[in-house]
Every structure is written in structure tokens, then in C-alpha cells.
Amino acid sequence: MRARENAHAPFSHFRVGAALEDAEGRIYTGCNVENATYGLTMCAERVAVLKAISEGARKFRRVAVVADTETLTPPCGACRQVLWEFCGDVEMVLANLGGKTETLRLGTLFPRAFDTSFL
Ligand code: THU
């Protein structure tokens, strides 16, 4: 929720926060960062993954995604692919500002993923 407050979303006004917890309990956060070209917008989840990887984290326990929606916001398709690459079938906590949460596995949202096992 705190990460979401830093969202740069002047075009959609849709603010998202994400957090990754690694195997040592360290937290890496992200928010969506939009761009005037629209297409270069980066989602909160991918910002958090890229921050974590660039800081040397490699094993992850949990991912949280927060948005201000009654129906909990799931990660977009691009973020599912990137999360799968680094977090595998990780626990995902979807939440809204009212405290509603749902916990599920990424594999539920992203079945039959393409990954390195095919290469
Ligand atoms: N967005 C995220 O950051 N994460 C999601 O899971 C869904 C969408 C962002 C991208 C864009 O800045 C805004 O939300 C509207 O799509």
C-alpha cells in the first residue's frame, strides 16, 4: 500500500503497488510508472521484480499486489510472464485498500507457462 502511493499514473489515474518478499525476508517494492507514450508504461509488479533482481535477490516467497478496486486486481499478462520467470509458482496476495485480500498461486493465474524448461 505504501509503494502504491508513489505510483506515477497521470494518464490512467490507476495506481498500483507491489511487493516481493525474498527467501531472506527482504521486501522489494514497486509502483506503476506511466509514460506519455503509453506503451512504455511499467507495471508495479515488474518494477518490483526488476528492483529485486538488480539488488541480487533470486528466491522469492510471496508477491503482493494492491489497487483501489473492489474486485481485486490481478497482474497483467506481461507481469505474469515476468513473475513466472523469477518467482515460479509463487504465493500471490491480491489486496485492495479496504483490506480485502485473496491468496493464490501464480500457477492458478498462469497455467502452462512458457519458460526455460522449453529451451
Ligand atoms: N497496472 C499495474 O501496474 N499492474 C497491474 O497488475 C495492472 C495494471 C498499471 C499499468 C497502468 O499504469 C495502469 O495500471 C492502468 O493499466
Short mmCIF file of C-alpha atoms and ligand atoms in Angstrom, two decimals:
data_model
loop_
_atom_site.label_atom_id
_atom_site.label_comp_id
_atom_site.label_asym_id
_atom_site.label_seq_id
_atom_site.Cartn_x
_atom_site.Cartn_y
_atom_site.Cartn_z
CA MET A 1 0.00 0.00 0.00
CA ARG A 2 2.86 2.38 0.77
CA ALA A 3 4.55 1.61 -2.55
CA ARG A 4 1.30 2.40 -4.36
CA GLU A 5 1.42 5.96 -3.03
CA ASN A 6 4.47 6.56 -5.24
CA ALA A 7 2.67 5.49 -8.43
CA HIS A 8 3.21 7.77 -11.41
CA ALA A 9 -0.15 7.34 -13.13
CA PRO A 10 -1.15 10.74 -14.62
CA PHE A 11 -2.79 9.09 -17.65
CA SER A 12 -4.86 6.26 -16.21
CA HIS A 13 -5.08 7.50 -12.61
CA PHE A 14 -4.99 3.79 -11.78
CA ARG A 15 -2.43 3.39 -9.02
CA VAL A 16 -0.90 0.02 -8.22
CA GLY A 17 1.60 -1.12 -5.61
CA ALA A 18 3.52 -4.37 -5.47
CA ALA A 19 5.90 -6.04 -3.06
CA LEU A 20 8.10 -9.12 -3.36
CA GLU A 21 9.41 -10.95 -0.32
CA ASP A 22 12.58 -12.91 -0.91
CA ALA A 23 13.74 -16.07 0.85
CA GLU A 24 15.58 -13.99 3.49
CA GLY A 25 12.51 -11.90 4.26
CA ARG A 26 13.69 -8.81 2.43
CA ILE A 27 10.97 -6.76 0.75
CA TYR A 28 11.29 -5.18 -2.70
CA THR A 29 8.54 -2.78 -3.66
CA GLY A 30 7.26 -1.30 -6.89
CA CYS A 31 4.59 1.03 -8.25
CA ASN A 32 3.36 1.61 -11.77
CA VAL A 33 5.35 4.20 -13.70
CA GLU A 34 3.48 5.52 -16.72
CA ASN A 35 4.92 7.25 -19.76
CA ALA A 36 3.49 9.80 -22.20
CA THR A 37 4.00 7.23 -24.98
CA TYR A 38 1.65 4.94 -23.00
CA GLY A 39 3.39 1.84 -24.39
CA LEU A 40 6.47 2.35 -22.22
CA THR A 41 4.42 2.21 -19.05
CA MET A 42 5.83 -0.19 -16.50
CA CYS A 43 3.55 -2.06 -14.11
CA ALA A 44 4.14 -2.14 -10.37
CA GLU A 45 4.89 -5.87 -10.38
CA ARG A 46 7.63 -5.63 -13.00
CA VAL A 47 9.19 -2.63 -11.25
CA ALA A 48 9.38 -4.71 -8.06
CA VAL A 49 10.85 -7.73 -9.89
CA LEU A 50 13.48 -5.65 -11.66
CA LYS A 51 14.44 -3.89 -8.44
CA ALA A 52 14.78 -7.22 -6.64
CA ILE A 53 16.82 -8.89 -9.37
CA SER A 54 19.08 -5.88 -9.73
CA GLU A 55 19.71 -5.96 -5.96
CA GLY A 56 20.81 -9.61 -6.20
CA ALA A 57 17.68 -11.33 -4.86
CA ARG A 58 16.93 -14.66 -6.55
CA LYS A 59 14.49 -16.70 -4.44
CA PHE A 60 11.05 -15.39 -3.61
CA ARG A 61 8.38 -16.39 -1.12
CA ARG A 62 5.48 -14.08 -1.81
CA VAL A 63 4.22 -11.34 -4.07
CA ALA A 64 1.62 -8.74 -3.08
CA VAL A 65 -0.37 -6.57 -5.48
CA VAL A 66 -2.54 -3.69 -4.25
CA ALA A 67 -5.00 -1.50 -6.13
CA ASP A 68 -8.09 0.52 -5.23
CA THR A 69 -10.64 -1.84 -6.79
CA GLU A 70 -13.49 -3.78 -5.21
CA THR A 71 -12.73 -6.75 -7.45
CA LEU A 72 -9.14 -7.49 -6.61
CA THR A 73 -6.68 -6.51 -9.34
CA PRO A 74 -4.62 -9.38 -10.74
CA PRO A 75 -1.29 -8.94 -12.56
CA CYS A 76 -1.48 -8.32 -16.31
CA GLY A 77 -0.28 -10.94 -18.77
CA ALA A 78 3.17 -9.42 -19.23
CA CYS A 79 3.69 -9.32 -15.47
CA ARG A 80 2.55 -12.94 -15.09
CA GLN A 81 5.22 -14.00 -17.58
CA VAL A 82 7.96 -11.97 -15.86
CA LEU A 83 6.88 -13.11 -12.38
CA TRP A 84 6.94 -16.73 -13.58
CA GLU A 85 10.48 -16.30 -14.87
CA PHE A 86 11.84 -15.28 -11.48
CA CYS A 87 9.31 -16.47 -8.90
CA GLY A 88 7.80 -19.64 -10.43
CA ASP A 89 4.62 -20.86 -8.80
CA VAL A 90 4.88 -18.28 -6.03
CA GLU A 91 2.22 -17.31 -3.49
CA MET A 92 0.35 -14.20 -4.63
CA VAL A 93 -1.57 -11.91 -2.30
CA LEU A 94 -4.05 -9.65 -4.07
CA ALA A 95 -5.43 -6.83 -1.94
CA ASN A 96 -7.41 -3.61 -2.06
CA LEU A 97 -7.32 -0.53 0.14
CA GLY A 98 -10.26 -1.74 2.19
CA GLY A 99 -8.30 -4.71 3.49
CA LYS A 100 -9.91 -7.31 1.23
CA THR A 101 -7.34 -9.95 0.28
CA GLU A 102 -7.10 -13.17 -1.66
CA THR A 103 -4.15 -15.52 -1.64
CA LEU A 104 -3.49 -17.81 -4.57
CA ARG A 105 -0.60 -19.28 -6.53
CA LEU A 106 0.75 -17.74 -9.71
CA GLY A 107 0.23 -21.09 -11.47
CA THR A 108 -3.52 -20.67 -10.98
CA LEU A 109 -3.41 -17.37 -12.83
CA PHE A 110 -0.86 -18.54 -15.40
CA PRO A 111 -1.26 -22.20 -16.36
CA ARG A 112 1.01 -23.89 -18.92
CA ALA A 113 3.55 -21.09 -18.82
CA PHE A 114 6.33 -20.94 -21.38
CA ASP A 115 9.63 -20.91 -19.55
CA THR A 116 13.24 -22.04 -19.64
CA SER A 117 12.21 -25.69 -19.39
CA PHE A 118 11.23 -25.49 -23.08
CA LEU A 119 14.57 -24.10 -24.28
N1 THU B 1 -1.04 -1.83 -13.83
C1 THU B 1 -0.13 -2.33 -12.94
O1 THU B 1 0.79 -1.63 -12.52
N2 THU B 1 -0.30 -3.59 -12.51
C2 THU B 1 -1.36 -4.39 -12.81
O2 THU B 1 -1.42 -5.50 -12.30
C3 THU B 1 -2.40 -3.91 -13.72
C4 THU B 1 -2.12 -2.62 -14.40
C5 THU B 1 -0.92 -0.44 -14.24
C6 THU B 1 -0.43 -0.17 -15.63
C7 THU B 1 -1.01 1.19 -15.90
O3 THU B 1 -0.17 2.18 -15.35
C8 THU B 1 -2.31 1.22 -15.11
O4 THU B 1 -2.19 0.18 -14.14
C9 THU B 1 -3.56 1.00 -15.93
O5 THU B 1 -3.45 -0.13 -16.72
#
